[in-house]
CSV table of C-alpha atoms in Angstrom, one decimal:
chain,number,residue,atom,x,y,z
A,1,MET,CA,20.9,-11.4,-18.1
A,2,SER,CA,18.5,-9.9,-15.5
A,3,PHE,CA,18.1,-6.2,-14.9
A,4,ALA,CA,19.6,-6.6,-11.4
A,5,LEU,CA,22.8,-8.2,-12.9
A,6,ASP,CA,23.0,-5.4,-15.4
A,7,VAL,CA,22.9,-2.9,-12.6
A,8,LYS,CA,25.6,-4.7,-10.6
A,9,ASN,CA,27.9,-5.1,-13.7
A,10,GLU,CA,27.5,-1.4,-14.5
A,11,ILE,CA,28.6,-0.5,-11.0
A,12,LEU,CA,31.7,-2.7,-11.2
A,13,ASN,CA,32.6,-1.0,-14.5
A,14,HIS,CA,32.2,2.5,-13.1
A,15,ASP,CA,35.3,4.7,-12.8
A,16,PHE,CA,35.9,4.8,-9.0
A,17,SER,CA,38.7,6.5,-7.2
A,18,LEU,CA,41.0,4.2,-5.1
A,19,LYS,CA,39.3,5.2,-1.9
A,20,GLN,CA,35.9,4.6,-3.4
A,21,MET,CA,37.0,1.2,-4.6
A,22,LYS,CA,38.1,0.3,-1.1
A,23,MET,CA,34.7,1.3,0.3
A,24,LEU,CA,32.9,-0.7,-2.4
A,25,LEU,CA,35.0,-3.7,-1.5
A,26,THR,CA,34.3,-3.2,2.2
A,27,GLY,CA,30.5,-3.1,1.5
A,28,PHE,CA,30.7,-6.2,-0.6
A,29,LEU,CA,32.9,-8.3,1.6
A,30,LYS,CA,31.0,-7.5,4.8
A,31,PHE,CA,27.9,-9.2,3.4
A,32,ASN,CA,29.4,-11.7,1.0
A,33,GLY,CA,32.1,-13.4,2.8
A,34,GLU,CA,32.7,-16.0,5.5
A,35,ILE,CA,35.6,-16.3,8.0
A,36,ILE,CA,36.9,-19.9,8.2
A,37,TYR,CA,39.2,-21.0,11.0
A,38,ASN,CA,41.5,-23.8,9.9
A,39,ASP,CA,43.8,-24.8,12.8
A,40,ASN,CA,45.7,-21.7,13.6
A,41,GLU,CA,44.9,-20.0,10.2
A,42,VAL,CA,42.2,-17.5,9.4
A,43,LEU,CA,40.7,-17.8,5.9
A,44,TYR,CA,38.1,-15.7,4.2
A,45,GLN,CA,35.8,-17.2,1.5
A,46,ILE,CA,33.8,-15.2,-1.1
A,47,SER,CA,31.1,-16.8,-3.1
A,48,CYS,CA,29.2,-15.7,-6.2
A,49,ASN,CA,27.1,-17.4,-8.9
A,50,ASN,CA,27.8,-15.0,-11.8
A,51,ASN,CA,31.1,-15.1,-13.7
A,52,ALA,CA,31.0,-11.4,-14.7
A,53,LEU,CA,30.5,-10.3,-11.1
A,54,VAL,CA,33.4,-12.5,-9.9
A,55,ARG,CA,35.7,-10.9,-12.5
A,56,GLY,CA,34.7,-7.4,-11.4
A,57,ILE,CA,35.2,-8.2,-7.7
A,58,TYR,CA,38.5,-10.0,-8.5
A,59,LYS,CA,39.8,-6.9,-10.3
A,60,ILE,CA,39.1,-4.7,-7.3
A,61,LEU,CA,40.3,-7.2,-4.8
A,62,LYS,CA,43.7,-7.3,-6.5
A,63,GLN,CA,44.1,-3.6,-5.8
A,64,PHE,CA,44.1,-4.1,-2.0
A,65,TYR,CA,44.9,-7.8,-1.3
A,66,LYS,CA,48.5,-8.4,-2.5
A,67,GLU,CA,48.7,-12.0,-1.5
A,68,ASP,CA,47.8,-14.9,-3.8
A,69,PHE,CA,44.4,-16.4,-3.4
A,70,GLN,CA,42.6,-19.5,-4.6
A,71,THR,CA,39.7,-19.6,-7.0
A,72,THR,CA,37.4,-22.6,-7.5
A,73,ILE,CA,34.4,-23.3,-9.7
A,74,ILE,CA,31.7,-25.7,-8.4
A,75,ASP,CA,29.1,-27.3,-10.6
A,76,LEU,CA,25.7,-27.0,-9.1
A,77,PRO,CA,22.7,-29.3,-9.6
A,78,ILE,CA,20.9,-29.0,-13.0
A,79,LYS,CA,17.7,-27.7,-11.3
A,80,VAL,CA,19.5,-24.7,-10.0
A,81,LYS,CA,19.1,-21.6,-12.2
A,82,ASN,CA,22.8,-20.6,-12.1
A,83,LYS,CA,24.8,-23.7,-13.0
A,84,LYS,CA,28.1,-22.7,-11.4
A,85,LEU,CA,29.3,-21.3,-8.1
A,86,PHE,CA,32.5,-19.3,-8.1
A,87,ARG,CA,34.6,-19.1,-4.9
A,88,ILE,CA,37.6,-17.0,-4.0
A,89,LEU,CA,39.5,-18.1,-0.9
A,90,LEU,CA,41.9,-15.7,0.8
A,91,THR,CA,44.6,-17.6,2.8
A,92,LYS,CA,47.3,-15.2,3.9
A,93,ASN,CA,47.4,-12.2,6.2
A,94,VAL,CA,43.6,-12.4,6.3
A,95,LYS,CA,43.3,-10.7,9.7
A,96,ASP,CA,45.3,-7.7,8.7
A,97,PHE,CA,43.3,-7.4,5.5
A,98,LEU,CA,39.9,-7.6,7.1
A,99,GLU,CA,40.9,-5.2,9.9
A,100,ASP,CA,42.3,-2.7,7.3
A,101,LEU,CA,38.9,-2.8,5.5
A,102,LYS,CA,37.1,-2.3,8.8
A,103,ILE,CA,35.2,-5.5,8.3
A,104,TYR,CA,36.0,-7.5,11.4
A,105,ASP,CA,37.3,-6.6,14.9
A,106,PHE,CA,39.4,-9.7,15.9
A,107,LYS,CA,40.3,-8.2,19.3
A,108,ASN,CA,36.6,-8.1,20.3
A,109,ASN,CA,35.7,-11.0,18.0
A,110,LYS,CA,32.9,-9.2,16.2
A,111,LYS,CA,31.8,-8.0,12.8
A,112,ILE,CA,32.0,-4.2,12.3
A,113,ILE,CA,28.5,-3.0,11.2
A,114,GLU,CA,29.2,0.7,11.1
A,115,ILE,CA,31.1,2.6,8.4
A,116,GLU,CA,34.0,3.6,10.6
A,117,ASP,CA,35.9,5.8,8.1
A,118,VAL,CA,33.0,8.3,7.8
A,119,SER,CA,32.2,8.9,11.5
A,120,GLY,CA,32.1,12.4,12.9
A,121,LYS,CA,30.1,15.6,12.5
A,122,ASN,CA,28.6,16.2,9.1
A,123,SER,CA,30.3,13.0,7.9
A,124,PHE,CA,27.5,11.9,5.6
A,125,GLU,CA,27.7,15.1,3.6
A,126,LYS,CA,31.5,15.3,3.6
A,127,HIS,CA,32.0,11.7,2.7
A,128,GLN,CA,29.0,11.1,0.5
A,129,ASP,CA,31.1,9.8,-2.4
A,130,LEU,CA,32.6,7.1,-0.1
A,131,ILE,CA,29.2,6.2,1.4
A,132,ARG,CA,27.7,5.8,-2.1
A,133,ALA,CA,30.6,3.5,-3.0
A,134,TYR,CA,30.0,1.5,0.2
A,135,VAL,CA,26.3,1.2,-0.5
A,136,SER,CA,27.1,0.1,-4.1
A,137,GLY,CA,29.2,-2.8,-2.7
A,138,VAL,CA,26.4,-3.8,-0.2
A,139,PHE,CA,23.9,-3.8,-3.1
A,140,ILE,CA,26.2,-6.0,-5.3
A,141,ALA,CA,26.5,-8.4,-2.3
A,142,VAL,CA,22.8,-8.7,-1.2
A,143,GLY,CA,20.7,-6.5,-3.4
A,144,SER,CA,18.2,-7.1,-6.2
A,145,VAL,CA,15.8,-5.0,-8.3
A,146,ASN,CA,12.9,-5.9,-10.4
A,147,SER,CA,13.0,-5.2,-14.1
A,148,PRO,CA,10.9,-2.1,-14.9
A,149,GLU,CA,9.0,-4.2,-17.4
A,150,THR,CA,7.4,-6.2,-14.5
A,151,PRO,CA,4.1,-5.1,-13.0
A,152,ASN,CA,5.6,-4.0,-9.7
A,153,TYR,CA,8.5,-1.8,-8.9
A,154,HIS,CA,10.7,-3.4,-6.2
A,155,LEU,CA,14.2,-3.0,-4.9
A,156,GLU,CA,15.5,-4.8,-1.9
A,157,LEU,CA,18.6,-5.9,0.1
A,158,GLN,CA,18.5,-9.0,2.3
A,159,PHE,CA,20.5,-9.2,5.5
A,160,LYS,CA,21.1,-12.2,7.8
A,161,PHE,CA,20.9,-10.2,11.0
A,162,GLU,CA,18.5,-7.5,12.2
A,163,ASN,CA,21.2,-5.1,13.5
A,164,GLU,CA,22.8,-5.1,10.0
A,165,ALA,CA,19.4,-4.3,8.3
A,166,ILE,CA,18.6,-1.6,10.8
A,167,TYR,CA,21.9,0.1,10.4
A,168,PHE,CA,21.6,0.1,6.6
A,169,LEU,CA,18.0,1.4,7.0
A,170,ASN,CA,19.0,4.3,9.2
A,171,LEU,CA,22.0,5.1,6.9
A,172,MET,CA,19.7,5.4,3.9
A,173,HIS,CA,17.1,7.4,5.8
A,174,SER,CA,19.9,10.0,6.2
A,175,PHE,CA,19.8,10.4,2.4
A,176,ASP,CA,15.9,10.6,2.4
A,177,PHE,CA,15.4,7.0,1.1
A,178,ASP,CA,12.2,5.8,2.7
A,179,PHE,CA,13.3,2.1,3.0
A,180,LYS,CA,11.0,-0.3,4.9
A,181,ILE,CA,12.0,-3.5,6.7
A,182,VAL,CA,10.3,-6.9,6.8
A,183,THR,CA,11.3,-10.4,7.8
A,184,ARG,CA,11.3,-13.1,5.2
A,185,ARG,CA,12.6,-16.7,5.6
A,186,ASN,CA,14.8,-15.8,8.6
A,187,ASN,CA,16.3,-12.8,6.7
A,188,PHE,CA,15.7,-9.1,7.3
A,189,VAL,CA,14.8,-7.4,4.1
A,190,VAL,CA,14.9,-3.6,3.5
A,191,TYR,CA,13.0,-2.5,0.4
A,192,LEU,CA,11.7,0.3,-1.8
A,193,LYS,CA,8.5,0.1,-3.8
A,194,LYS,CA,8.0,3.6,-5.2
A,195,SER,CA,9.3,3.9,-8.8
A,196,MET,CA,10.9,7.3,-8.2
A,197,LEU,CA,12.8,6.1,-5.1
A,198,VAL,CA,14.0,3.0,-7.0
A,199,SER,CA,15.3,5.3,-9.8
A,200,ASP,CA,16.9,7.7,-7.3
A,201,PHE,CA,18.6,4.8,-5.5
A,202,LEU,CA,20.1,3.5,-8.8
A,203,LYS,CA,21.4,7.0,-9.4
A,204,PHE,CA,22.8,7.0,-5.9
A,205,ILE,CA,24.9,3.9,-6.5
A,206,ASP,CA,26.2,5.3,-9.8
A,207,ALA,CA,24.2,3.0,-12.2
A,208,ALA,CA,23.5,5.9,-14.6
A,209,GLU,CA,22.8,3.7,-17.7
A,210,SER,CA,20.4,1.5,-15.7
A,211,VAL,CA,18.6,4.6,-14.5
A,212,MET,CA,18.0,5.6,-18.1
A,213,ALA,CA,16.8,2.1,-19.0
A,214,PHE,CA,14.6,2.0,-16.0
A,215,GLU,CA,13.1,5.4,-16.7
A,216,ASN,CA,12.5,4.8,-20.4
A,217,THR,CA,10.8,1.5,-19.7
A,218,ARG,CA,8.8,2.9,-16.8
A,219,ILE,CA,7.6,6.0,-18.7
A,220,GLY,CA,6.6,3.9,-21.7
A,221,ARG,CA,4.8,1.4,-19.6
A,222,ASP,CA,3.0,4.1,-17.5
A,223,LEU,CA,1.9,5.9,-20.7
A,224,LYS,CA,0.6,2.6,-22.1
A,225,ASN,CA,-1.3,1.9,-18.9
A,226,ASN,CA,-2.8,5.4,-18.8
A,227,VAL,CA,-4.0,5.0,-22.4
A,228,ILE,CA,-5.6,1.6,-21.6
A,229,ARG,CA,-7.1,3.1,-18.4
A,230,TYR,CA,-8.6,6.0,-20.4
A,231,ILE,CA,-10.0,3.7,-23.1
A,232,ASN,CA,-11.5,1.4,-20.4
A,233,THR,CA,-13.1,4.4,-18.7
A,234,GLN,CA,-14.6,5.6,-22.0
A,235,ILE,CA,-15.9,2.2,-22.8
A,236,HIS,CA,-17.5,1.9,-19.3
A,237,ASN,CA,-19.0,5.4,-19.6
A,238,GLN,CA,-20.4,4.6,-23.0
A,239,LYS,CA,-22.0,1.3,-21.8
A,240,ASN,CA,-23.7,3.3,-19.0
A,241,ILE,CA,-24.9,5.9,-21.4
A,242,THR,CA,-26.3,3.2,-23.8
A,243,LYS,CA,-28.0,1.4,-20.9
A,244,THR,CA,-29.5,4.6,-19.6
A,245,GLY,CA,-30.6,5.7,-23.0
A,246,ASN,CA,-32.3,2.3,-23.8
A,247,ARG,CA,-34.3,2.5,-20.5
A,248,GLN,CA,-35.3,6.1,-21.2
A,249,ILE,CA,-36.5,5.2,-24.7
A,250,GLU,CA,-38.6,2.4,-23.3
A,251,GLU,CA,-40.2,4.8,-20.9
A,252,ILE,CA,-40.8,7.4,-23.6
A,253,ASN,CA,-42.3,4.9,-26.0
A,254,LEU,CA,-44.6,3.7,-23.3
A,255,ILE,CA,-45.8,7.3,-22.7
A,256,ILE,CA,-46.4,7.9,-26.4
A,257,ASN,CA,-48.2,4.6,-26.9
A,258,LYS,CA,-50.6,5.5,-24.1
A,259,GLY,CA,-51.2,8.9,-25.6
A,260,MET,CA,-49.8,10.6,-22.5
A,261,LEU,CA,-47.0,12.7,-24.1
A,262,SER,CA,-49.0,15.9,-23.7
A,263,LYS,CA,-48.9,15.3,-19.9
A,264,LEU,CA,-45.3,16.4,-20.0
A,265,SER,CA,-44.0,20.0,-20.2
A,266,LEU,CA,-42.9,21.4,-23.6
A,267,LYS,CA,-39.3,21.0,-22.6
A,268,ALA,CA,-39.8,17.4,-21.6
A,269,GLN,CA,-41.6,16.6,-24.8
A,270,VAL,CA,-38.7,18.1,-26.9
A,271,LEU,CA,-36.2,16.2,-24.8
A,272,ALA,CA,-38.2,13.0,-25.2
A,273,LYS,CA,-38.2,13.3,-29.0
A,274,ALA,CA,-34.5,14.2,-28.9
A,275,ARG,CA,-33.7,11.1,-27.0
A,276,LEU,CA,-35.6,8.9,-29.5
A,277,LYS,CA,-33.5,10.3,-32.3
A,278,ASN,CA,-30.2,10.1,-30.3
A,279,PRO,CA,-30.4,6.9,-28.2
A,280,GLU,CA,-26.6,6.8,-27.3
A,281,THR,CA,-26.1,10.6,-26.7
A,282,SER,CA,-24.8,11.8,-23.4
A,283,PHE,CA,-26.6,14.5,-21.3
A,284,SER,CA,-24.0,17.0,-22.4
A,285,GLU,CA,-24.7,16.3,-26.0
A,286,LEU,CA,-28.5,16.4,-25.4
A,287,VAL,CA,-28.0,19.9,-23.9
A,288,GLN,CA,-26.5,21.0,-27.3
A,289,VAL,CA,-29.4,19.3,-29.2
A,290,LEU,CA,-32.0,21.2,-27.1
A,291,GLU,CA,-30.1,24.5,-27.5
A,292,GLY,CA,-30.4,23.9,-31.3
A,293,GLU,CA,-34.1,23.8,-30.7
A,294,GLY,CA,-33.9,27.1,-28.9
A,295,ILE,CA,-34.3,25.7,-25.4
A,296,LYS,CA,-31.7,26.8,-22.8
A,297,ILE,CA,-31.0,24.0,-20.3
A,298,THR,CA,-28.2,22.5,-18.2
A,299,LYS,CA,-27.1,18.9,-17.6
A,300,SER,CA,-28.9,18.9,-14.3
A,301,GLY,CA,-31.9,20.3,-16.0
A,302,VAL,CA,-31.8,17.4,-18.5
A,303,SER,CA,-31.4,15.0,-15.6
A,304,ASN,CA,-34.5,16.4,-13.8
A,305,LEU,CA,-36.7,16.2,-16.9
A,306,PHE,CA,-35.8,12.5,-17.3
A,307,LYS,CA,-36.7,11.9,-13.7
A,308,ILE,CA,-40.2,13.5,-14.5
A,309,ILE,CA,-40.5,11.3,-17.6
A,310,SER,CA,-39.5,8.2,-15.5
A,311,LYS,CA,-42.1,9.1,-12.8
A,312,LEU,CA,-44.9,9.4,-15.4
A,313,ALA,CA,-43.8,6.0,-17.0
A,314,LYS,CA,-43.9,4.4,-13.6
A,315,GLN,CA,-47.4,5.8,-12.9
A,316,ILE,CA,-48.6,4.3,-16.3
A,317,LYS,CA,-47.1,0.9,-15.5
A,318,GLU,CA,-48.8,0.8,-12.1
A,319,GLY,CA,-52.1,1.7,-13.7
C-alpha cells in the first residue's frame, strides 16, 4: 500500500464527531461524484479503485444517506495498476441529499464550491474543526502525497476546474499553507513541496500516525544525506590538498636541485622542508608544524610564502 493510501485510510479511521463526518463526506463527494440524469430521476455515482477507501466512505455515507444504494465492482484491464473499480450509486432522494450536504444547488443548476456552513466573520477560526474535516474529505477524493523515502517531498490535489482549485488555494492560504497552482493535463493542481509544510498539512487533516512516519523517515534520510554530503566535501577538500601539495613539492624539489633554496627567506626554507615531510598536510596543519619549529605564522602567511616559492620555481623554469 502506498503512503498516500495509508494517509487516507488513517483519516477515515479517525474518531470524528457527527458534524465533522458530514463535512468530510461533503468534501469527498464534491470532488468524487457524478450526477446522472436518468429520465426524470437524479442519480449520484461515486467511484474509487481501493477497497479499503470504499469501505470507509460507505460507513460514513450510511450515517447520512438512509436510502438503499447500489454497489458494483468492475474488473479493469490487466495493464491497469488497480485491477478493480468500486462504484456506489445513489438512486433515491438524491436531490435532497446533495442539497443537504451543500454539494449542488439544483435551483440554479450549479455545483456549490464554497463551504457554506462556515461563512461569516471569524468563521475559519470558529469552525476550524469542520474545515479540517472538509479538507480531509477533499484530500481523500483528489489528493496524493509522495512517500518520504522518495527523493522529493510533494503533496498535491487535482481539480477539474480552475475555480475549484483557486477556492481551495485561498482557503488553505487562510491557514498559512503556501500552496502553489499549476495546470497539468487539463487539470488544475495545487501543491506543496516543502517538507515542513507537507508534515503540517498531514497534521491539519488529522493523520497523526502518518505525520510520525513521515517525520521519522524524513529526519533519517536528511541525516544520512548530511553525512554523505559532509564525507563528499571532506574527500573533495583532501583531493585539492593533495593536488596542491604535489605541485608545491615539485616546485620545491626544482629549487633544491638548482641549488637555489638559499634564495628563499628562512621562514620559506623551513616551510619548504616541512612540506616535503608532510605532502598531504593542510595549511592549518602546516601552521602548527612551523609553530613547533618556533616560527609564528598564520594560514595567510603560509599561503604568501608558497606564492613566493612558486614565483621562484617559475623563474627557474623560464631560465
